[in-house]
Coordinates of C-alpha atoms in Angstrom, one line a residue:
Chain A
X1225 CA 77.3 92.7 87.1
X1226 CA 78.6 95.8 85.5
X1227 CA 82.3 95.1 86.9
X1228 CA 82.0 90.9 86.2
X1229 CA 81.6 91.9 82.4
X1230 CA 84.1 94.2 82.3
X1231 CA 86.6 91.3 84.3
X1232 CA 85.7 88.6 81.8
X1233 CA 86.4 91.1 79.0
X1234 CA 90.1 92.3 79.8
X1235 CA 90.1 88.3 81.0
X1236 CA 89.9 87.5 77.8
X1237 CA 91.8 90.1 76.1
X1238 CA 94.7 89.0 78.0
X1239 CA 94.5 85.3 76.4
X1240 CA 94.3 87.4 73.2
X1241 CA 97.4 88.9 73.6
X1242 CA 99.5 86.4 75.3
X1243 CA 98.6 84.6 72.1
X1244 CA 99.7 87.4 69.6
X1245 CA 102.7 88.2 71.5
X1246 CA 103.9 84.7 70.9
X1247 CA 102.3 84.1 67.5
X1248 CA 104.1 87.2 65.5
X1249 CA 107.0 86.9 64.0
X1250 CA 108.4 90.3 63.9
X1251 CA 110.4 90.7 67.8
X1252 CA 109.8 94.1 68.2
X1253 CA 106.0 93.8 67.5
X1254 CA 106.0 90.8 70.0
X1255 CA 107.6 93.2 72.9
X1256 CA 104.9 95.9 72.4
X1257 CA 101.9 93.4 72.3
X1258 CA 103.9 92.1 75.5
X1259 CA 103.9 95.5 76.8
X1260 CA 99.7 95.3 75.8
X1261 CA 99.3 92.2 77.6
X1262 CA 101.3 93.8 80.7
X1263 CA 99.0 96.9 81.0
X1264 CA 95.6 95.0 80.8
X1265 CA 96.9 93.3 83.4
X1266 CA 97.4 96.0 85.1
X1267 CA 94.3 97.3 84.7
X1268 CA 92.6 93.9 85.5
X1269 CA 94.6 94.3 89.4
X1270 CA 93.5 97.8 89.9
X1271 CA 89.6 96.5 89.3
X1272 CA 90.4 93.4 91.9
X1273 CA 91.1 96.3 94.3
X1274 CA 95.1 95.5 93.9
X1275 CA 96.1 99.0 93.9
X1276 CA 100.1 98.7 94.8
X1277 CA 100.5 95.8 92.8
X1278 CA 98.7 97.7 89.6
X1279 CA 101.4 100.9 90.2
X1280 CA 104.3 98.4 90.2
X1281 CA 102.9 96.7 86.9
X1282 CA 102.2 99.9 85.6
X1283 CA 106.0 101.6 85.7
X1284 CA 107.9 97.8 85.6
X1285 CA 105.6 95.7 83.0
X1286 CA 104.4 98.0 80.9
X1287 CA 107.6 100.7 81.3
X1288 CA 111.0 99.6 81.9
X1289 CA 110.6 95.7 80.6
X1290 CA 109.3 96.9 77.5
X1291 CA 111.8 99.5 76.5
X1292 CA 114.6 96.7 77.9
X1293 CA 113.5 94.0 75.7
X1294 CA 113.2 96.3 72.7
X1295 CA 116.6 97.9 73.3
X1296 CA 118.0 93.9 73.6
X1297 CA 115.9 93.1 70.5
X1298 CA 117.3 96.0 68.5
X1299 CA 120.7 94.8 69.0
X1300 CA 119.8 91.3 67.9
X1301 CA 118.1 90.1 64.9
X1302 CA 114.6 91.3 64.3
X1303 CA 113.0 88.3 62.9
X1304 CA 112.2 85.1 64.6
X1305 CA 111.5 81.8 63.1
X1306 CA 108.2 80.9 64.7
Chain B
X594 CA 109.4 68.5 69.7
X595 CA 106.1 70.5 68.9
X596 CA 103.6 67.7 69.2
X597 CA 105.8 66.3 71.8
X598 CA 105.4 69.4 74.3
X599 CA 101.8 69.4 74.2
X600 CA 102.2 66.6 76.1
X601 CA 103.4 67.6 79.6
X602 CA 101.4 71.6 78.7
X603 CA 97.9 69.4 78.9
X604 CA 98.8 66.9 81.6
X605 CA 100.0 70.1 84.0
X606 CA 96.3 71.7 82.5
X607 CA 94.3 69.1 83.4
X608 CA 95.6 68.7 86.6
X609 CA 95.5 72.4 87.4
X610 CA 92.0 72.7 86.1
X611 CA 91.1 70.0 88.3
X612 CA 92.4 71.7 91.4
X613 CA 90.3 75.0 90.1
X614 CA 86.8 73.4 90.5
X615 CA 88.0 72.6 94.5
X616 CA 89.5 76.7 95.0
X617 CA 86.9 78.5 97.0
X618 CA 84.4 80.9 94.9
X619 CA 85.9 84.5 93.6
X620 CA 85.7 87.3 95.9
X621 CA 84.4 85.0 99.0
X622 CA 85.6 86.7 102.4
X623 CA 85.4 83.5 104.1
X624 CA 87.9 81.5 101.7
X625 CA 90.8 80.7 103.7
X626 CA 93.2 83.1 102.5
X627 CA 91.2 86.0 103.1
X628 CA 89.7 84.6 106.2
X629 CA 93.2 83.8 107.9
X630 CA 94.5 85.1 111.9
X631 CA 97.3 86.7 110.0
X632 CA 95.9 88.7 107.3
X633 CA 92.6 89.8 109.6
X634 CA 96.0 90.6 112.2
X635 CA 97.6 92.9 109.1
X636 CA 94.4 94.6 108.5
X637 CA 93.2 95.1 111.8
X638 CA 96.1 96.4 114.0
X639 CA 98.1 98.2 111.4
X640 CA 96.6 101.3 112.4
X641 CA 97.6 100.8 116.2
X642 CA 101.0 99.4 115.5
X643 CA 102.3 102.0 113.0
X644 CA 100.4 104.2 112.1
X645 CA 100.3 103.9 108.3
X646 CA 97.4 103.9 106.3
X647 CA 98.2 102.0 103.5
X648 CA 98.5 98.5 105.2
X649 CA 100.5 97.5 102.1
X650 CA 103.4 99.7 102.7
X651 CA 103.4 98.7 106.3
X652 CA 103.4 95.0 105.8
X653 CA 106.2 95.4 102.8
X654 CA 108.5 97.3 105.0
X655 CA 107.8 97.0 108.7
X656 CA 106.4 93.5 109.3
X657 CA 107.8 91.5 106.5
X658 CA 111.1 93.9 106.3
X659 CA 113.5 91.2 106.2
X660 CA 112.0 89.7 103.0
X661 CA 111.7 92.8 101.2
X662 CA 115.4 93.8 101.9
X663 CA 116.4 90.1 100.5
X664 CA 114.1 91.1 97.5
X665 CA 116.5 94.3 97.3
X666 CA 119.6 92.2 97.7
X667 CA 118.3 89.9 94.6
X668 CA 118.0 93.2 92.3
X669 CA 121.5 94.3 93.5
X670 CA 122.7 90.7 92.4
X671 CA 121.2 90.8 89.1
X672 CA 121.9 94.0 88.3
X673 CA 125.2 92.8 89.2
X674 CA 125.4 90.0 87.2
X675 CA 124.2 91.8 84.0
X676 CA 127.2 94.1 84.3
X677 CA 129.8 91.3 84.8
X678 CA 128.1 89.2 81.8
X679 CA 128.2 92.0 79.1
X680 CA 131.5 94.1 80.4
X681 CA 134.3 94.2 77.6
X682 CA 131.9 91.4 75.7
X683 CA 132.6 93.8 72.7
X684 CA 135.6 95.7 71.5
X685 CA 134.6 99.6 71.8
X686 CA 133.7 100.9 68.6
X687 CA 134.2 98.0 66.5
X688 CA 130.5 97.2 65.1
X689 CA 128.2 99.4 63.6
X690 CA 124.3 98.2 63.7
X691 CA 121.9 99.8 61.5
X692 CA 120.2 101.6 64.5
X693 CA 123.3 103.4 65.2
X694 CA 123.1 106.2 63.1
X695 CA 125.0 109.4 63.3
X696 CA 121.9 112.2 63.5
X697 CA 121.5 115.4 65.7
X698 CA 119.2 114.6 68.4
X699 CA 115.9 116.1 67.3
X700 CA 115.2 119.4 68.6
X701 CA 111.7 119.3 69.2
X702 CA 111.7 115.6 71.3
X703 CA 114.7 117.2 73.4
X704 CA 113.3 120.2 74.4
X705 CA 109.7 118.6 75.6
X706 CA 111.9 115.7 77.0
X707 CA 114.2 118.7 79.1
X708 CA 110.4 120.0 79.9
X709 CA 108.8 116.6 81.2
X710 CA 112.1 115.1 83.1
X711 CA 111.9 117.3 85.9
X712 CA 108.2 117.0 86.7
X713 CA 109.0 112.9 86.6
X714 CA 111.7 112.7 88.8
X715 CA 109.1 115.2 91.1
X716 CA 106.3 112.9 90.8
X717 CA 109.2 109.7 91.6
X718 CA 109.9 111.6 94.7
X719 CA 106.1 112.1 95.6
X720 CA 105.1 108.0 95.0
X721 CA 108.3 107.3 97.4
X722 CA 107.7 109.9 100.3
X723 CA 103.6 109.9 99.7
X724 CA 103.9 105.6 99.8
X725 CA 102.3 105.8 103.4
X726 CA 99.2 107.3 102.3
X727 CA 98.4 106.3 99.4
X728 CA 99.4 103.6 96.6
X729 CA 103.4 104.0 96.1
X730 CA 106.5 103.3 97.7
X731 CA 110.2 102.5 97.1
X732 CA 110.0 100.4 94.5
X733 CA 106.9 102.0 92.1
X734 CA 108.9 105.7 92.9
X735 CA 112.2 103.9 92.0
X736 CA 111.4 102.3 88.6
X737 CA 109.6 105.7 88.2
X738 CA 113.1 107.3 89.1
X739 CA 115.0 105.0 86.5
X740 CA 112.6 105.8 83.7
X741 CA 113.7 109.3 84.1
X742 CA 117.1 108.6 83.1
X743 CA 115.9 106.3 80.2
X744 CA 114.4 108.8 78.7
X745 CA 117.2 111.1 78.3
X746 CA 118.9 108.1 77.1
X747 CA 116.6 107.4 74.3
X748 CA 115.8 111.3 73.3
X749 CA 120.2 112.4 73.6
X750 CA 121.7 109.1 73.7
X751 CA 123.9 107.2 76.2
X752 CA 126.8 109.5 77.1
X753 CA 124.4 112.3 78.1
X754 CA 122.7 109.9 80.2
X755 CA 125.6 108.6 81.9
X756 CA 127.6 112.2 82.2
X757 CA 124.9 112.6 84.6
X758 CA 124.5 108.9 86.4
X759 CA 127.8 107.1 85.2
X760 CA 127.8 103.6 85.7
X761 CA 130.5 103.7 88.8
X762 CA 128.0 106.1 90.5
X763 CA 124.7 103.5 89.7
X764 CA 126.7 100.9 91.4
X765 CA 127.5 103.2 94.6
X766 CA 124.2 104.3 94.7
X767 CA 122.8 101.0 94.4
X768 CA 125.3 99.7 97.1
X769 CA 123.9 102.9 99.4
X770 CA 120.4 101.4 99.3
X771 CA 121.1 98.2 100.2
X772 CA 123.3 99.8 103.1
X773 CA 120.6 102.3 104.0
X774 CA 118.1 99.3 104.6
X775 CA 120.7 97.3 106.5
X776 CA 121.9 100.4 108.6
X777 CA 118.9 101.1 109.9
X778 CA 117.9 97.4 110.6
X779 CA 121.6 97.1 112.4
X780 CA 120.9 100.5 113.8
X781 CA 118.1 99.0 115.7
X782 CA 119.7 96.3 117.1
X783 CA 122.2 98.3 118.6
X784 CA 119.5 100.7 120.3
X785 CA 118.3 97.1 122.5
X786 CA 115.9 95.8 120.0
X787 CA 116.0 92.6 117.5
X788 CA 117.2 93.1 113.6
X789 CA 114.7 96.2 111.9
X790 CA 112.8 96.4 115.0
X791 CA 112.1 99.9 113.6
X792 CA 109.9 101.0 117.1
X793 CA 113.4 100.8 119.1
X794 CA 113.9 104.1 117.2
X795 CA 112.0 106.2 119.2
X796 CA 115.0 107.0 121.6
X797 CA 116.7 109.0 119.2
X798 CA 113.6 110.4 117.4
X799 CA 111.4 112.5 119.6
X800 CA 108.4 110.7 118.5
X801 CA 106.8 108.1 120.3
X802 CA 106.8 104.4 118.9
X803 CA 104.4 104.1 116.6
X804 CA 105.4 106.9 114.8
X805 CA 109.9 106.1 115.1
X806 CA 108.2 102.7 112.8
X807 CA 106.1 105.2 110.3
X808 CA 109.5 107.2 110.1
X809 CA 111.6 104.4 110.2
X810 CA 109.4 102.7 106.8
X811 CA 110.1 105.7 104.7
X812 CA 113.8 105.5 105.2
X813 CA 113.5 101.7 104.4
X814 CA 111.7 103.0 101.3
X815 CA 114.5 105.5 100.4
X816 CA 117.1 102.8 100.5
X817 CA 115.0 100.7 98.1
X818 CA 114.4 103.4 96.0
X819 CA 117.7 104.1 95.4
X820 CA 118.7 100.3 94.8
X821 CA 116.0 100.3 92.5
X822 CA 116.6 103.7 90.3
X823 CA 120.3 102.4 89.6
X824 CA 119.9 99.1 88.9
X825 CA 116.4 99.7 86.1
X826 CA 119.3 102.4 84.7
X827 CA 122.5 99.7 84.5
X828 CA 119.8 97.1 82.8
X829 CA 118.9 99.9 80.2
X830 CA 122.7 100.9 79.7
X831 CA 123.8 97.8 79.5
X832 CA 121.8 95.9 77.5
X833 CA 121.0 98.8 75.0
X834 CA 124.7 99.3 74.4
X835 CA 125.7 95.3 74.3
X836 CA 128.0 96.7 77.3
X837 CA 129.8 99.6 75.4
X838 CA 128.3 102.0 77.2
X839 CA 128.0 104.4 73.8
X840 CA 125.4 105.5 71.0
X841 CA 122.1 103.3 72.3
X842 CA 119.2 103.3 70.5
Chain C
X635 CA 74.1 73.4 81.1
X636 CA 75.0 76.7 83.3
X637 CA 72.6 75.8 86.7
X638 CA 73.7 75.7 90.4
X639 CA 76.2 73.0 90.9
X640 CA 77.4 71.9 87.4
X641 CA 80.8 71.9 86.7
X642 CA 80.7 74.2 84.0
X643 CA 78.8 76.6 85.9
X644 CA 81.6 76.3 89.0
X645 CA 84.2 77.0 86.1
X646 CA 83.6 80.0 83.9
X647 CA 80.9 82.3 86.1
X648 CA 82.1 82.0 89.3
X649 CA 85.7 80.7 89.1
X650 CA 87.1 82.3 85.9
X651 CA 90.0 84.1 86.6
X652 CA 91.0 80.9 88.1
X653 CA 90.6 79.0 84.8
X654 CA 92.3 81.6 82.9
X655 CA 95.3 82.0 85.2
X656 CA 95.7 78.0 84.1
X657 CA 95.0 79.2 79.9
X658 CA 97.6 81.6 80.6
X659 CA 100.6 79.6 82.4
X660 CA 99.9 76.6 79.9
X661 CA 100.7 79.1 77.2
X662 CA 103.5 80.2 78.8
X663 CA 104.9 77.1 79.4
X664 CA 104.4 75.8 76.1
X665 CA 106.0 79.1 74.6
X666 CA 109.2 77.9 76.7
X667 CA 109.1 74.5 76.1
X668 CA 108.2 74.6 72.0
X669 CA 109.5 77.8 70.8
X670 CA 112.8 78.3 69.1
X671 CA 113.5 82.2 69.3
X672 CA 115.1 82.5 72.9
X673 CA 113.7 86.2 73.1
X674 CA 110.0 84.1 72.4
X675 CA 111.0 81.9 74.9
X676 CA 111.5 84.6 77.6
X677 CA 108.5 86.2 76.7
X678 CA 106.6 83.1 77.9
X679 CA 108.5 82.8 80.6
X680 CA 107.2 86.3 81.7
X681 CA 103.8 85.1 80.4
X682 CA 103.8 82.5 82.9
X683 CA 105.0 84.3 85.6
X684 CA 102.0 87.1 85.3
X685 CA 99.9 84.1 85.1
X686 CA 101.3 83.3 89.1
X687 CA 100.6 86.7 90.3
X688 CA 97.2 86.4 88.6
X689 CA 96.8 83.6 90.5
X690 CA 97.7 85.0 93.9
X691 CA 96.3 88.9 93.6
X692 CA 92.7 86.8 92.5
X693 CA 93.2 84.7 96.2
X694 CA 93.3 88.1 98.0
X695 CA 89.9 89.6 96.7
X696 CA 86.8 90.1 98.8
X697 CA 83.5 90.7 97.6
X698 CA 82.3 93.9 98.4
X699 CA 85.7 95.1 100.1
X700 CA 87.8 98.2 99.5
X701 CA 91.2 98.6 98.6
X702 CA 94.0 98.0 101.4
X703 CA 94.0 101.7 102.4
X704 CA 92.3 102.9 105.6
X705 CA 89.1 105.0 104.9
X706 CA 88.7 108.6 106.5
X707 CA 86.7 107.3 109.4
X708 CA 89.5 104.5 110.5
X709 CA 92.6 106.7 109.5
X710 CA 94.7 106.0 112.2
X711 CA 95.4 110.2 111.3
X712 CA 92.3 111.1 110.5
X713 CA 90.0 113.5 112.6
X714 CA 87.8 109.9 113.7
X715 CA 90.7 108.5 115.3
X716 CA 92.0 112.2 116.9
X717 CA 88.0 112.1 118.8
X718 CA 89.2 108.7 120.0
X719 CA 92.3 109.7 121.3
X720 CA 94.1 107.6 119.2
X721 CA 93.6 104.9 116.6
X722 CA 91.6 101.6 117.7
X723 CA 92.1 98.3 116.3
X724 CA 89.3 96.8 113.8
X725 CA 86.4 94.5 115.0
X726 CA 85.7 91.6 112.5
X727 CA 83.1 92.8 111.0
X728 CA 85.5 96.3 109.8
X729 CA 88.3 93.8 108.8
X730 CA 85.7 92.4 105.9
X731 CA 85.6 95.6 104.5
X732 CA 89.4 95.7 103.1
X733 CA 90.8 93.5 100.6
X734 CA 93.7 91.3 101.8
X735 CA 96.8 92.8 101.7
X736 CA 99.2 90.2 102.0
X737 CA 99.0 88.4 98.3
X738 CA 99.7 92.2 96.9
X739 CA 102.8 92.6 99.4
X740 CA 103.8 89.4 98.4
X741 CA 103.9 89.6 94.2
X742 CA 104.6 93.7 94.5
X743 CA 108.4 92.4 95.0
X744 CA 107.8 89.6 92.8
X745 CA 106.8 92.5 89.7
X746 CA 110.6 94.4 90.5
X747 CA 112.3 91.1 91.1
X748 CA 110.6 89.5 88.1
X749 CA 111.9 92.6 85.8
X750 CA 115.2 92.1 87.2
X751 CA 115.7 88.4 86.2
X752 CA 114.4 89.2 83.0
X753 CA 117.4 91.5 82.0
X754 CA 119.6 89.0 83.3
X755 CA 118.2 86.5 81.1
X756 CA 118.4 89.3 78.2
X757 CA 122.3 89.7 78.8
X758 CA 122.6 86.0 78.5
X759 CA 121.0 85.6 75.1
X760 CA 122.8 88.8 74.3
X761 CA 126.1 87.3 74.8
X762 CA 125.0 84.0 73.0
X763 CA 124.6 85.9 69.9
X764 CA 127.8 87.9 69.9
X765 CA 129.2 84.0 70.7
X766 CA 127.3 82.2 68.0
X767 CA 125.6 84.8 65.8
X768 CA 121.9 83.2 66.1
X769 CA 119.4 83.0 69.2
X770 CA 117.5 80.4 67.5
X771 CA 117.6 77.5 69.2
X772 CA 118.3 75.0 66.4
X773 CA 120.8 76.7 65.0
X774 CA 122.3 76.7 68.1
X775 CA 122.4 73.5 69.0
X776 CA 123.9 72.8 65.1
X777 CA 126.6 75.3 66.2
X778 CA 127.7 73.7 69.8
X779 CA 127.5 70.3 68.0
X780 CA 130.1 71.4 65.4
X781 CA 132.1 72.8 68.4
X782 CA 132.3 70.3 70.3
X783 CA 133.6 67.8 67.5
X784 CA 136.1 70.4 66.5
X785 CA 137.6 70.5 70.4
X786 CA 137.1 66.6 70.5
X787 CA 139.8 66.4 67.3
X788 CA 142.2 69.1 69.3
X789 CA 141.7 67.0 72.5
X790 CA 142.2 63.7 71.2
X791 CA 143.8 63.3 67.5
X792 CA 144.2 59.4 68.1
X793 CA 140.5 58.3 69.3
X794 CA 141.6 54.4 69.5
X795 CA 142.2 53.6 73.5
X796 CA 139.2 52.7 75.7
X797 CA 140.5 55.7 77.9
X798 CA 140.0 58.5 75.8
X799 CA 136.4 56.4 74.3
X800 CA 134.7 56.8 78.2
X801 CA 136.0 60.1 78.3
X802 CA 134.0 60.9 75.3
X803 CA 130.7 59.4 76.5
X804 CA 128.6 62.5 77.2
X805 CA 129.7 64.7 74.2
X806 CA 128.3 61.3 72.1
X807 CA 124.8 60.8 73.6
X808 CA 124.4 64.6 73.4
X809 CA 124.8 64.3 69.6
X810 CA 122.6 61.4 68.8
X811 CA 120.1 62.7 70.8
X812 CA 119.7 66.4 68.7
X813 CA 120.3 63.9 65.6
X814 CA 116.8 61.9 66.9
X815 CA 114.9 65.6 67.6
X816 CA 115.9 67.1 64.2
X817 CA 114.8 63.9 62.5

């Protein structure tokens, strides 16, 4: 029961994110909450027992794809209309 | 156009929804998925046929080999791509952004960062070799490999990063990898056996079959590591730079 | 409301991550569908395809089962299988106990490859700015339309002869139909 709570509250953290990430207007604040909503997920995979797949998403999501979108972003504008 | 989206977003909802109500219950073994000839096959004779305990490595690199080196090839390409899209796109010293600034690179960040480098591109090393036994392999120890470089990148900037991985060398290393993966697969054909048939191996390495595969994974692993560690460098370079290959972040 | 068999029940206690895996694509998708920023738009599309390898790492999970690494006592290494004389294959029963490792094989090279598409995609919208000087998408398209009507007058200064006129016939239905979205 312990581990079903714990699922349905990085579950729905994840929603939360996804939805800031999209929702803010300043880029480099959306590639960090990005980078948020990549680490829960890789904490949600190591709980499902996904251990490889939580590594990967660990050093790609929430490492490299991060720092490459905020490297693009600072070479572009910084704000976004919507 | 707003309004208008929400249109196909909620039809492709409800339609997926509706397929989630008929998808067998969480976590049940006997869903067919879990329950299948071929994944019970994975988990149950990995042990016997290679050797490896972590049946994820073995099933990346031994018995679906030829996808994974096709998943290499498509990170080659792209890193490829990225270099041929963004190459001469801008004239050398031309623009100035505001990130650019001219300031020493602070003492304190480069001195941990000459401290913590070493000990990464260790660990890198240990998730590639150490992939058999436990979570890791050639891609994880890769990217792991590339971040190393990224981080001088960000804490110097660009040119100390690429005095010591220069672009040319990134693409022959990355090249290597993919060459590594296909030599050894080639290899084995010419030892009687079909295209990465790793267990024909075991004529020239004086182990028996079983263990020519568990050796023959972890120089798969190598040559995806070292696709990998190039290309997650070039993307940084590249894209950090706008192709100039100077100052970065 | 929540009892055995009702839909509601089927849905969010014992079938959530399946019902979130659908929240989290839809937003994806509308994200590349509906918003302007292409950087936003790329974003979603990472969004949604997260969502697929929720999707597929949820398929592999068993109740109950460990992760897809041998335990000491079926190591094919370990001192269990040296008693043996060797490592022995896994009855049913043993195969139960692991989690199925093929959904995590398949989306582990879907994670590098997924990374590696996305700094392509980065390096396009990169070079779109240094082309146009915006990566929003409305300004964009205001941009290509004036463009393309200043390489229309360079191509053809005389536009009287049918010739030219069903020559011209994609560049025009391109431009009344971003003059019908803007409205």
């Amino acid at each position: 029961m312990g581990l079903e709570l714990f699922n349905t509250f990085i579950l729905l953290l994840l929603v939360a994110a996804a939805l800031v990430a999209l929702k803010v207007r300043d880029l480099i604040t959306a590639s960090v909450v990005f980078g948020i909503y990549s680490f829960l997920m890789c904490l949600l995979w190591a709980e499902m027992g996904a251990v490889d797949v939580a590594f990967t998403e660990a050093a790609v999501g929430a490492g490299i794809s991060t720092v490459v979108l905020v490297a693009t972003v600072f070479n572009l504008k910084r704000k976004s209309s919507d | 156009m707003k309004a208008a989206s929400m249109v196909p977003v909620f039809l492709v909802g409800f339609l997926l929804v509706f397929a989630a109500t008929d998808f067998p219950e969480w976590g049940n073994p006997q869903s067919p998925a879990s329950d299948s000839p071929v994944s019970s096959h994975f988990i149950g004779k990995t042990g016997v046929d290679t050797e490896v305990p972590n049946m994820v490595t073995a099933v990346l690199a031994d018995y679906r080999g030829f996808d994974t080196m096709f998943e290499t090839v498509v990170v080659f390409i792209a890193g490829m791509a990225v270099l041929a899209i963004l190459k001469n796109s801008v004239k050398k010293g031309s623009v100035r952004r505001d990130h650019e600034v001219d300031a020493e690179p602070d003492l304190i960040v480069t001195n941990m960062v000459r401290l913590i480098v070493p000990v990464i591109q260790i660990f890198a090393f240990y998730v590639l070799a150490h992939g058999h036994v436990s979570p890791g392999g050639g891609f994880q120890g890769g990217v792991i490999m590339g971040a190393s470089f990224i981080l001088i990148a960000l804490s110097w900037d660009l040119e100390t990063a690429l005095a010591r991985f220069s672009l040319n060398r990134c693409m022959g290393v990355a090249a290597a990898g993919i060459l590594i993966y296909a030599g050894i697969g080639i290899f084995s054909m010419f030892l009687g056996g079909e295209f990465l048939d790793y267990a024909e191996l075991e004529r020239v390495l004086p182990v028996s079959r079983e263990m020519a595969r568990y050796h023959a994974m972890l120089g798969v692993e190598i040559g995806v590591g070292c696709t990998v560690t190039a290309i997650m460098f070039a993307l940084y370079a590249n894209l950090s730079s706008e192709g100039k290959l100077e100052g970065g972040l | 409301m929540f009892e055995d068999g009702a839909i509601l029940n089927e849905l969010f206690l014992e079938r959530l991550n399946y019902l979130i895996y659908v929240v989290l694509l839809l937003i994806g998708l509308y994200a590349m569908i509906a918003k302007n920023n292409l950087i936003k738009k790329l974003i979603g599309m990472s969004v949604f395809q997260t969502a697929i390898i929720l999707f597929y790492v949820s398929i592999g999970v068993k109740e109950d089962a460990t992760i897809p690494i041998y335990l000491p006592e079926h190591d094919p290494h370990g001192e269990h299988a040296h008693a043996r004389g060797g490592p022995e294959a896994l009855s049913r029963g043993q195969v139960a106990t692991y989690a199925n490792p093929l959904p995590h094989v398949l989306m582990l090279t879907a994670i590098v490859v997924g990374v590696a598409t996305l700094g392509l995609a980065l390096a396009v919208s990169l070079r779109i700015y240094q082309g146009y000087g915006t990566i929003e998408e409305d300004e964009l398209l205001v941009k290509l339309e004036r463009e393309d009507a200043r390489t229309r007058k360079a191509e053809f200064p005389v536009a009287d002869s049918p010739k030219v006129e069903s020559k011209r016939k994609p560049v025009a239905k391109r431009v009344s139909k971003t003059g019908k979205s803007k409205k």
